[in-house]
Coordinates of C-alpha atoms in Angstrom, one line a residue:
M1181 CA 43.8 27.0 98.9
P1182 CA 43.4 27.6 95.2
K1183 CA 45.7 30.1 93.5
I1184 CA 45.2 31.6 90.1
E1185 CA 47.2 33.7 87.7
T1186 CA 45.8 36.2 85.2
S1187 CA 46.9 39.0 83.0
G1188 CA 45.9 42.5 84.1
K1189 CA 44.6 43.0 80.5
L1190 CA 42.0 40.2 80.9
L1191 CA 41.1 40.9 84.5
F1192 CA 40.5 44.6 84.0
S1193 CA 38.7 44.2 80.7
L1194 CA 36.2 42.0 82.6
M1195 CA 36.0 44.4 85.5
G1196 CA 35.3 47.4 83.2
R1197 CA 38.1 49.6 84.5
T1198 CA 41.7 49.4 85.8
Y1199 CA 42.6 49.2 89.5
A1200 CA 45.8 49.9 91.3
D1201 CA 47.1 47.2 93.6
E1202 CA 46.0 49.1 96.7
Q1203 CA 42.4 49.2 95.3
L1204 CA 42.5 45.5 94.5
E1205 CA 43.6 44.7 98.0
K1206 CA 40.7 46.8 99.3
Y1207 CA 38.1 44.9 97.3
F1208 CA 39.6 41.4 97.3
P1209 CA 38.2 40.4 100.7
V1210 CA 34.7 40.5 99.1
A1211 CA 35.8 37.4 97.2
K1212 CA 37.8 36.0 100.1
A1213 CA 40.9 36.6 97.9
E1214 CA 44.4 38.0 98.5
L1215 CA 46.8 39.6 96.1
D1216 CA 49.8 37.1 96.2
G1217 CA 52.0 39.0 93.8
H1218 CA 52.1 41.4 90.8
D1219 CA 54.7 41.0 88.1
E1220 CA 54.4 44.4 86.4
A1221 CA 56.9 43.5 83.7
N1222 CA 54.8 40.6 82.4
D1223 CA 51.4 42.1 83.4
L1224 CA 50.8 39.0 85.6
Y1225 CA 48.7 39.0 88.8
K1226 CA 48.9 36.1 91.3
I1227 CA 45.8 35.7 93.4
E1228 CA 45.0 33.3 96.3
L1229 CA 41.4 32.3 96.9
N1230 CA 40.5 31.4 100.5
D1231 CA 37.0 30.0 100.1
T1232 CA 36.8 26.4 99.0
N1233 CA 33.0 26.7 98.8
R1234 CA 33.1 29.1 95.9
P1235 CA 34.6 27.4 92.9
D1236 CA 33.0 30.1 90.7
L1237 CA 35.7 32.5 92.0
W1238 CA 38.6 30.3 90.9
S1239 CA 39.0 32.2 87.5
A1240 CA 39.6 35.7 86.3
P1241 CA 36.0 36.0 84.9
G1242 CA 34.5 34.7 88.2
L1243 CA 36.6 36.9 90.3
A1244 CA 36.0 39.9 88.1
R1245 CA 32.2 39.2 88.2
Q1246 CA 32.1 39.3 92.0
L1247 CA 34.2 42.5 92.3
R1248 CA 32.4 44.3 89.5
Q1249 CA 29.0 43.5 91.1
Y1250 CA 30.2 44.6 94.6
V1251 CA 31.6 47.9 93.3
S1252 CA 28.5 48.7 91.1
G1253 CA 25.8 47.5 93.4
D1254 CA 23.6 47.1 90.3
N1255 CA 21.1 44.3 89.7
P1256 CA 22.8 40.9 89.2
V1257 CA 23.6 39.7 85.7
L1258 CA 20.8 37.7 84.1
Y1259 CA 22.1 34.7 82.1
D1260 CA 19.3 33.8 79.8
F1261 CA 20.7 30.6 78.3
F1262 CA 19.8 28.3 81.2
S1263 CA 17.2 25.6 81.0
T1264 CA 15.0 24.6 84.0
S1265 CA 12.7 21.7 84.9
E1266 CA 9.9 23.8 83.4
V1267 CA 11.6 25.6 80.5
S1268 CA 14.1 24.1 78.1
M1269 CA 16.3 26.2 75.8
D1270 CA 16.5 25.4 72.1
D1271 CA 19.5 23.0 71.6
G1272 CA 19.6 23.5 67.8
G1273 CA 19.8 19.7 67.3
R1274 CA 22.9 19.5 69.4
K1275 CA 22.7 16.2 71.4
L1276 CA 25.0 14.4 73.7
V1277 CA 23.9 10.8 73.8
I1278 CA 24.9 8.7 76.8
D1279 CA 25.1 4.9 76.3
E1280 CA 23.9 2.4 78.9
S1281 CA 27.5 1.1 79.2
A1282 CA 28.7 4.4 80.7
R1283 CA 26.8 3.5 83.8
R1284 CA 29.4 1.0 84.6
V1285 CA 32.3 3.5 85.0
R1286 CA 31.4 7.2 85.1
P1287 CA 27.6 7.5 84.6
Y1288 CA 27.1 11.2 83.9
S1289 CA 28.1 13.5 81.0
V1290 CA 26.8 16.9 80.0
G1291 CA 28.0 19.6 77.7
F1292 CA 27.4 22.9 75.8
A1293 CA 28.9 24.9 72.9
A1294 CA 30.1 28.4 72.7
T1295 CA 30.8 30.7 69.8
G1296 CA 31.3 34.4 68.9
V1297 CA 34.8 35.2 70.2
T1298 CA 38.2 34.2 68.7
V1299 CA 40.4 32.4 71.2
D1300 CA 43.6 34.4 72.0
E1301 CA 46.4 33.5 74.3
D1302 CA 44.8 35.1 77.4
I1303 CA 41.5 33.3 76.8
L1304 CA 43.3 30.0 76.2
Q1305 CA 45.3 30.2 79.4
A1306 CA 42.1 31.2 81.3
L1307 CA 40.3 28.1 80.0
I1308 CA 43.2 25.8 80.8
Q1309 CA 43.5 27.3 84.3
S1310 CA 39.7 27.0 84.9
Q1311 CA 39.8 23.4 83.8
E1312 CA 42.7 22.6 86.1
K1313 CA 41.2 24.3 89.2
L1314 CA 37.7 22.9 88.8
C1315 CA 38.8 19.4 88.1
W1316 CA 41.7 19.3 90.6
N1317 CA 40.2 21.1 93.6
F1318 CA 36.4 20.8 93.1
G1319 CA 36.6 17.6 91.1
R1320 CA 38.8 15.7 93.5
K1321 CA 41.7 15.5 91.1
R1322 CA 39.4 14.5 88.2
R1323 CA 37.9 11.6 90.2
S1324 CA 34.5 13.1 90.3
I1325 CA 34.7 15.8 87.6
A1326 CA 36.6 15.8 84.3
M1327 CA 36.3 18.7 81.8
G1328 CA 37.2 18.7 78.1
V1329 CA 37.4 21.5 75.6
Y1330 CA 37.0 20.7 71.9
R1331 CA 36.8 22.3 68.4
N1332 CA 33.1 22.5 67.9
D1333 CA 33.3 23.4 64.2
I1334 CA 34.6 19.9 63.2
I1335 CA 32.2 17.9 65.4
T1336 CA 29.3 16.0 63.9
Y1337 CA 26.4 15.8 66.3
P1338 CA 25.2 13.9 68.1
V1339 CA 28.2 13.4 70.4
H1340 CA 28.3 9.9 72.0
Y1341 CA 29.5 9.1 75.5
R1342 CA 30.0 5.4 76.3
G1343 CA 31.9 2.8 78.2
A1344 CA 34.4 1.3 75.8
D1345 CA 36.5 -1.8 75.7
P1346 CA 40.0 -0.5 76.9
D1347 CA 41.8 -3.1 74.7
A1348 CA 39.8 -2.7 71.5
T1349 CA 39.3 1.1 71.4
S1350 CA 42.2 3.3 70.2
F1351 CA 42.9 6.8 69.1
V1352 CA 45.7 9.4 68.7
A1353 CA 45.9 11.2 72.0
L1354 CA 46.9 14.8 72.4
G1355 CA 50.6 15.1 72.3
M1356 CA 51.2 11.8 70.5
E1357 CA 51.5 10.8 66.9
E1358 CA 50.4 7.2 66.9
K1359 CA 47.2 5.4 67.9
H1360 CA 47.1 3.6 71.2
T1361 CA 44.4 1.7 73.0
L1362 CA 42.9 3.2 76.1
R1363 CA 44.7 0.8 78.3
E1364 CA 48.0 1.6 76.6
I1365 CA 47.4 5.4 77.0
C1366 CA 47.2 4.8 80.8
T1367 CA 50.8 3.6 80.8
L1368 CA 52.4 5.5 77.9
H1369 CA 50.9 9.0 78.1
P1370 CA 52.1 11.4 80.8
K1371 CA 48.4 12.2 81.6
G1372 CA 47.6 8.5 81.6
K1373 CA 50.3 7.9 84.2
E1374 CA 48.9 10.7 86.3
Y1375 CA 45.1 10.0 86.0
G1376 CA 44.7 6.5 84.5
Y1377 CA 44.4 5.0 88.0
I1378 CA 40.9 6.6 88.3
V1379 CA 39.4 4.1 85.8
K1380 CA 42.1 1.4 85.3
D1381 CA 40.2 -1.2 87.3
A1382 CA 36.8 -0.5 85.7
P1383 CA 35.3 -3.1 83.3
V1384 CA 35.0 -0.4 80.6
Y1385 CA 36.7 3.0 80.1
P1386 CA 34.9 6.3 79.4
F1387 CA 35.1 7.3 75.7
L1388 CA 33.7 10.3 73.9
H1389 CA 33.3 10.5 70.1
D1390 CA 31.1 12.2 67.5
D1391 CA 28.6 10.7 65.1
R1392 CA 31.3 9.9 62.6
N1393 CA 33.2 8.0 65.2
E1394 CA 35.8 10.8 65.4
P1395 CA 37.3 10.6 68.9
L1396 CA 37.0 13.6 71.2
S1397 CA 38.6 12.2 74.4
F1398 CA 39.2 9.5 76.9
P1399 CA 37.9 11.2 80.0
P1400 CA 39.2 11.8 82.6
V1401 CA 42.6 11.2 81.1
I1402 CA 43.3 13.0 77.8
N1403 CA 41.8 14.7 74.7
S1404 CA 42.3 13.5 71.1
A1405 CA 45.0 15.1 69.0
R1406 CA 42.5 16.5 66.4
I1407 CA 39.1 17.5 67.8
G1408 CA 40.6 17.9 71.3
A1409 CA 43.4 20.2 70.3
V1410 CA 42.0 23.7 70.9
K1411 CA 44.4 26.5 70.0
T1412 CA 44.4 30.3 69.4
G1413 CA 42.4 31.3 66.5
D1414 CA 39.5 28.9 67.2
K1415 CA 36.1 30.5 67.3
E1416 CA 33.7 27.6 68.1
L1417 CA 34.2 25.5 71.2
F1418 CA 32.4 22.5 72.7
F1419 CA 32.7 21.8 76.5
E1420 CA 32.0 18.4 78.0
F1421 CA 31.9 17.5 81.7
S1422 CA 31.8 13.9 82.9
G1423 CA 31.9 12.4 86.4
T1424 CA 30.2 10.6 89.2
G1425 CA 27.9 13.3 90.6
L1426 CA 25.4 15.0 88.3
E1427 CA 24.9 18.1 90.5
D1428 CA 28.7 18.6 90.6
I1429 CA 29.2 18.4 86.9
L1430 CA 26.1 20.6 86.2
L1431 CA 27.6 23.3 88.5
A1432 CA 31.0 23.1 86.8
A1433 CA 29.2 23.5 83.4
S1434 CA 27.3 26.5 84.8
I1435 CA 30.4 28.2 86.1
I1436 CA 32.3 27.8 82.8
A1437 CA 29.2 28.9 80.8
C1438 CA 28.8 32.1 82.9
D1439 CA 32.6 32.8 82.6
L1440 CA 32.4 32.5 78.8
A1441 CA 29.3 34.7 78.6
D1442 CA 31.2 37.3 80.6
M1443 CA 34.0 37.1 78.0
G1444 CA 31.5 37.7 75.2
Y1445 CA 30.7 34.2 74.0
A1446 CA 27.2 33.2 72.9
I1447 CA 26.3 30.0 74.8
L1448 CA 24.7 27.2 72.7
P1449 CA 22.8 24.6 74.8
V1450 CA 23.3 20.9 74.3
T1451 CA 20.8 18.2 75.4
A1452 CA 22.2 15.2 77.2
V1453 CA 20.1 12.2 76.5
Y1454 CA 20.2 9.3 79.1
P1455 CA 18.9 5.7 78.7
Y1456 CA 18.5 5.6 82.5
D1457 CA 16.9 7.8 85.2
T1458 CA 18.9 10.7 86.7
P1459 CA 17.9 13.2 89.5
F1460 CA 16.8 15.6 86.7
G1461 CA 15.2 13.3 84.2
R1462 CA 16.4 11.5 81.1
E1463 CA 16.9 14.6 79.0
I1464 CA 18.8 17.6 80.4
T1465 CA 19.5 20.7 78.3
V1466 CA 22.7 22.2 79.5
P1467 CA 23.4 24.8 80.9
Y1468 CA 20.8 23.7 83.4
Y1469 CA 19.6 25.6 86.5
F1470 CA 18.9 23.2 89.3
Q1471 CA 19.5 25.2 92.5
E1472 CA 16.7 25.6 95.1
P1473 CA 15.6 28.9 96.5
V1474 CA 16.6 29.7 100.1
A1475 CA 14.6 31.5 102.8
C1476 CA 16.2 33.3 105.8
P1477 CA 14.2 35.2 108.5
L1478 CA 15.6 38.7 109.1
E1479 CA 15.8 37.9 112.8
T1480 CA 18.3 35.2 111.9
V1481 CA 20.5 37.7 110.1
H1482 CA 20.2 40.0 113.2
A1483 CA 21.2 37.2 115.6
I1484 CA 24.2 36.1 113.6
L1485 CA 25.5 39.6 112.7
G1486 CA 24.7 41.4 115.9
Q1487 CA 23.4 44.4 113.9
K1488 CA 19.8 45.2 113.1
L1489 CA 19.5 45.8 109.3
T1490 CA 16.3 46.6 107.5
G1491 CA 15.0 44.3 104.8
E1492 CA 15.9 46.8 102.2
Q1493 CA 19.5 47.0 103.5
S1494 CA 19.8 43.2 103.5
V1495 CA 18.4 43.0 99.9
Q1496 CA 21.0 45.6 98.7
A1497 CA 23.8 43.8 100.5
L1498 CA 22.8 40.6 98.7
K1499 CA 22.6 42.4 95.5
N1500 CA 26.2 43.6 96.0
M1501 CA 27.1 39.9 96.1
G1502 CA 25.3 39.2 92.9
V1503 CA 22.4 37.5 94.7
F1504 CA 18.8 38.4 93.8
S1505 CA 16.4 38.4 96.8
V1506 CA 13.1 39.9 97.9
F1507 CA 12.0 40.8 101.4
E1508 CA 8.5 39.7 102.4
K1509 CA 6.8 39.1 105.8
D1510 CA 10.1 39.5 107.8
C1511 CA 11.9 37.0 105.7
L1512 CA 14.5 37.1 102.9
Y1513 CA 13.8 34.9 99.9
V1514 CA 16.9 34.3 97.9
T1515 CA 17.3 33.1 94.3
V1516 CA 20.7 31.3 94.2
P1517 CA 22.9 32.5 91.3
E1518 CA 23.4 30.0 88.5
Y1519 CA 27.1 29.6 89.2
R1520 CA 26.8 29.0 93.0
N1521 CA 25.6 26.0 95.0
D1522 CA 26.9 26.9 98.5
F1523 CA 23.6 28.2 100.1
L1524 CA 23.0 25.2 102.4
H1525 CA 21.5 27.0 105.4
P1526 CA 20.2 30.5 106.4
V1527 CA 23.6 31.2 107.9
D1528 CA 25.0 31.3 104.4
V1529 CA 22.5 34.0 103.5
A1530 CA 23.6 36.0 106.6
E1531 CA 27.3 35.6 105.6
D1532 CA 26.6 37.1 102.2
V1533 CA 24.6 39.9 103.8
M1534 CA 27.6 40.6 106.0
I1535 CA 30.2 40.6 103.2
G1536 CA 27.9 42.6 100.9
R1537 CA 27.2 45.1 103.6
G1538 CA 30.9 45.6 104.1
L1539 CA 32.9 44.5 107.1
E1540 CA 33.9 48.1 107.7
N1541 CA 30.3 48.9 108.5
F1542 CA 30.2 46.6 111.5
A1543 CA 31.7 48.4 114.6
P1544 CA 33.9 46.2 116.8
E1545 CA 32.6 45.7 120.3
M1546 CA 34.5 44.6 123.4
P1547 CA 33.0 41.6 125.2
D1548 CA 30.5 42.3 128.0
D1549 CA 31.6 39.4 130.1
F1550 CA 35.0 38.6 131.4
T1551 CA 36.0 35.2 132.9
V1552 CA 39.2 33.9 134.5
G1553 CA 40.9 31.4 132.3
R1554 CA 41.1 27.9 133.8
I1555 CA 41.1 24.3 132.7
S1556 CA 37.6 22.9 132.3
P1557 CA 36.5 19.8 134.2
A1558 CA 36.3 17.9 130.9
E1559 CA 39.9 18.8 130.2
V1560 CA 41.0 17.7 133.7
L1561 CA 39.4 14.3 133.2
G1562 CA 40.8 14.0 129.7
R1563 CA 44.3 14.7 130.9
K1564 CA 44.0 12.2 133.7
V1565 CA 42.8 9.5 131.3
Q1566 CA 45.7 10.2 129.0
E1567 CA 48.2 9.7 131.8
L1568 CA 46.5 6.4 132.9
M1569 CA 46.5 5.0 129.3
V1570 CA 50.2 5.9 128.9
G1571 CA 50.9 4.3 132.2
M1572 CA 49.3 1.1 131.0
G1573 CA 51.6 1.0 128.0
F1574 CA 49.5 2.6 125.3
Q1575 CA 50.7 5.1 122.7
E1576 CA 48.7 8.3 122.2
M1577 CA 47.4 9.0 118.7
I1578 CA 45.8 12.2 117.2
Y1579 CA 43.4 11.9 114.2
N1580 CA 41.2 14.1 111.9
Y1581 CA 37.6 14.6 112.9
L1582 CA 36.4 14.2 109.3
G1583 CA 36.7 11.0 107.2
S1584 CA 35.1 8.9 104.6
R1585 CA 31.9 6.7 104.7
R1586 CA 34.1 3.7 103.9
E1587 CA 36.2 4.3 107.1
Y1588 CA 33.5 5.2 109.6
I1589 CA 30.6 3.1 108.3
D1590 CA 31.3 0.5 105.7
N1591 CA 34.5 -0.9 107.2
M1592 CA 32.9 -1.0 110.7
H1593 CA 29.8 -2.9 109.4
V1594 CA 27.4 -0.4 111.0
C1595 CA 24.3 1.3 109.4
G1596 CA 25.5 4.8 110.0
K1597 CA 22.0 6.2 110.6
D1598 CA 23.3 8.5 113.3
A1599 CA 26.3 9.7 111.3
I1600 CA 26.6 13.4 110.3
F1601 CA 27.4 13.8 106.5
I1602 CA 28.9 16.9 105.0
A1603 CA 26.4 18.3 102.5
N1604 CA 29.1 19.6 100.0
P1605 CA 32.4 17.8 100.8
M1606 CA 35.4 18.8 98.7
S1607 CA 36.7 15.3 98.9
E1608 CA 35.1 11.9 99.6
N1609 CA 37.9 11.4 102.2
Y1610 CA 36.3 14.1 104.4
E1611 CA 32.5 13.6 103.9
V1612 CA 31.5 12.3 107.4
V1613 CA 32.1 13.8 110.9
R1614 CA 33.7 11.1 113.1
P1615 CA 31.0 9.3 115.1
S1616 CA 33.5 7.0 116.9
I1617 CA 37.2 6.8 117.6
L1618 CA 37.5 3.0 116.9
P1619 CA 37.6 3.4 113.1
S1620 CA 40.6 5.8 113.4
L1621 CA 42.5 3.4 115.6
L1622 CA 41.7 0.5 113.3
E1623 CA 43.0 2.5 110.3
S1624 CA 46.3 2.9 112.1
E1625 CA 46.4 -0.8 112.8
S1626 CA 45.7 -1.6 109.2
V1627 CA 49.0 0.0 108.1
S1628 CA 51.1 -1.2 111.0
G1629 CA 51.5 -4.9 110.2
H1630 CA 55.2 -4.4 109.8
A1631 CA 55.7 -3.1 113.4
V1632 CA 56.6 -5.4 116.3
Y1633 CA 53.6 -6.6 118.3
P1634 CA 51.8 -5.9 120.6
H1635 CA 50.3 -2.7 119.3
R1636 CA 48.6 -0.6 122.0
I1637 CA 47.2 2.8 120.9
F1638 CA 44.6 5.2 122.2
E1639 CA 43.1 8.6 121.6
V1640 CA 41.1 11.1 123.7
G1641 CA 39.2 13.2 121.3
K1642 CA 35.8 14.4 120.1
V1643 CA 33.1 12.5 118.2
A1644 CA 29.7 13.8 116.9
Y1645 CA 26.5 12.2 115.9
K1646 CA 22.8 12.9 115.4
E1647 CA 20.8 13.5 118.6
P1648 CA 17.1 14.5 118.1
S1649 CA 16.8 15.7 121.7
E1650 CA 19.4 18.5 121.1
N1651 CA 18.3 21.8 119.6
S1652 CA 20.7 21.5 116.7
G1653 CA 19.9 17.8 116.2
V1654 CA 23.5 16.8 116.7
V1655 CA 25.7 16.4 119.7
T1656 CA 29.5 16.6 120.2
R1657 CA 31.1 14.4 122.9
N1658 CA 34.5 13.8 124.4
H1659 CA 35.5 10.1 124.0
L1660 CA 38.3 7.8 124.9
G1661 CA 39.1 5.0 122.5
F1662 CA 41.8 2.4 122.8
L1663 CA 42.9 -0.7 120.9
S1664 CA 45.3 -3.5 121.5
A1665 CA 46.4 -6.0 118.8
D1666 CA 48.5 -9.2 119.6
N1667 CA 48.4 -12.9 119.0
D1668 CA 46.7 -13.7 122.3
A1669 CA 44.6 -10.5 122.7
G1670 CA 41.2 -11.4 124.0
F1671 CA 38.2 -10.3 126.2
N1672 CA 40.1 -10.9 129.5
D1673 CA 42.8 -8.5 128.4
A1674 CA 40.3 -5.8 127.5
L1675 CA 38.5 -6.3 130.8
A1676 CA 41.8 -5.9 132.7
Y1677 CA 42.4 -2.5 131.0
V1678 CA 38.9 -1.4 131.8
K1679 CA 39.2 -2.5 135.5
T1680 CA 42.5 -0.6 135.8
L1681 CA 41.1 2.5 134.2
M1682 CA 37.9 2.5 136.4
Y1683 CA 39.9 1.8 139.6
F1684 CA 42.2 4.8 139.2
L1685 CA 39.3 7.0 138.2
G1686 CA 37.6 6.0 141.4
K1687 CA 34.4 4.8 139.6
D1688 CA 32.1 2.0 140.8
Y1689 CA 30.9 0.1 137.7
A1690 CA 29.0 -2.9 136.5
L1691 CA 29.1 -4.9 133.3
A1692 CA 26.1 -5.6 131.2
E1693 CA 25.5 -7.6 128.0
L1694 CA 26.2 -5.9 124.7
A1695 CA 23.8 -7.1 122.1
E1696 CA 23.8 -6.5 118.4
D1697 CA 26.9 -4.5 118.0
S1698 CA 28.5 -5.6 114.7
R1699 CA 31.9 -4.1 115.6
F1700 CA 32.5 -6.7 118.3
L1701 CA 32.4 -10.5 118.4
A1702 CA 29.1 -11.7 120.0
G1703 CA 29.6 -13.0 123.5
R1704 CA 33.0 -11.5 123.8
C1705 CA 32.0 -7.9 124.5
A1706 CA 30.2 -5.9 127.2
R1707 CA 28.8 -2.6 128.2
V1708 CA 30.3 -0.6 131.1
M1709 CA 27.6 0.9 133.4
V1710 CA 28.1 3.6 136.0
E1711 CA 25.2 4.6 138.2
G1712 CA 22.8 2.8 135.9
R1713 CA 23.9 4.5 132.7
E1714 CA 26.1 3.2 129.9
V1715 CA 29.5 5.0 129.7
G1716 CA 31.4 2.7 127.4
V1717 CA 31.7 -0.6 125.5
F1718 CA 34.6 -3.0 125.0
G1719 CA 35.4 -6.4 123.6
E1720 CA 37.0 -8.4 120.8
I1721 CA 36.8 -6.7 117.4
H1722 CA 34.7 -8.8 115.0
P1723 CA 36.8 -10.8 112.4
A1724 CA 34.7 -9.3 109.6
V1725 CA 35.6 -5.8 110.7
L1726 CA 39.3 -6.7 110.8
E1727 CA 39.0 -8.2 107.3
S1728 CA 37.5 -5.0 106.0
W1729 CA 40.5 -3.1 107.4
G1730 CA 42.9 -5.7 105.9
T1731 CA 44.3 -7.0 109.2
T1732 CA 44.1 -10.5 110.7
M1733 CA 45.8 -10.0 114.0
P1734 CA 43.4 -10.6 117.0
T1735 CA 42.4 -7.1 118.3
I1736 CA 40.5 -5.8 121.3
G1737 CA 39.0 -2.3 121.5
A1738 CA 37.0 -0.1 123.8
E1739 CA 35.3 3.3 123.6
F1740 CA 34.1 5.4 126.5
D1741 CA 32.0 8.6 126.6
L1742 CA 34.1 10.7 129.0
D1743 CA 31.3 13.3 129.4
R1744 CA 29.1 10.6 130.9
L1745 CA 31.9 9.1 132.9
G1746 CA 32.8 12.4 134.4

């Protein structure tokens, strides 16, 4: 979980009053935060944040904003410098021009300027920390978001963002004294060694410079030694955000802009001009408000929280969280704050009502029903299957239930139309709920080429996929998956394992043709039918799938729906 450090001077100046540690610990749960330590001698507070969906809280200004709002219960802060699709703020001639070449590496860049406050040591450390937390945690270690802070007073607009030749483009990087090419920076500079891998295989590298060709940075790696060297005493700043997802970098820009406004800065919009279409058009004046309103029936709040609140009570609870809402026709209509993008479902509205209402206002209740604990039939079957697979010489594996599109869809050569995608994943490695066990098994096989063959592995676990007939539109099932890799592994071996499994489970079964399953080799695979319904598939894994996983050893695999089999 993200951890931040801040001086008490900065935190309490933003909150409007000083709080004792006991008071902070009382209010911190509102922001899903914990006081991790207080160094009184150095006026340093260490705070752990427990909500990965709220990157706006990962800074002293963001945390102070949430606590200040909860304590006061006043109307949420109105930030009047945001553009929308209908209204665009005056950019004062400040432009960020994106070149067509940027599309080949990191296609999006936005920015804004800030002025009016002199940077001191507390502000500088807060900016550095916000940059690190947003880019590392929310920006997937700079792979999807990179943020740069620059000296705005020596920038000549428009600023240009393009894809540059890594061997022909050079500048003096921050912390260095000589010019180096972008490719050299990736191997010579400490930040290049740490982050250069993100773009090293791209045909061009991202490069940011002003209209006089003065370099600003090589995002996502390092700033320049002149314009990119922000220090105490600076009064005018330029913030640039580049990356692979436009909504993500716009949200990061909104968070930083609101933080700066809370610290007293005046925010100066900058218009990003694209030569290609984006989800928000070709010209975007940033900060830009792109969030959609959310509606939540009051009955949904009642059902989730178990307490009947009036519309007025719910509106006030949301106000305590900094969320503006109105209550009409038995429904809450929520305007999402500029610095948040975590309202994906009415349940998120109910959660904010609960926190804003105060957990202490919900009386604990003992359960009405009591049951005797015992193993469920599904667990009994699962354990029996595990014993049978171990008895046939297979090794049990345990995997994550979240993975990437590459693992679950691309490498398996399937369309993925039934796969469940996470709407706001913190990492591309955990963006899909597992629809099958076979990809997990193949991933293990792909890194086990050094081990002595044969390889026989299995897992009994859960998968989930879309199912329109279910109320929720999705279904979770208990599955068995097994895989065997060896020089002479073939269909007959897979059939032998299936026969053994079905015999000891006492199931009468039949085989049927398996058509159009890209995971298996045509003619060397089959469906397993029990009482006229399909309970599993097995066969030889298709060579194209094996190639995608980087393995060439002949492999057989099978997957059974244990809920149907039971």
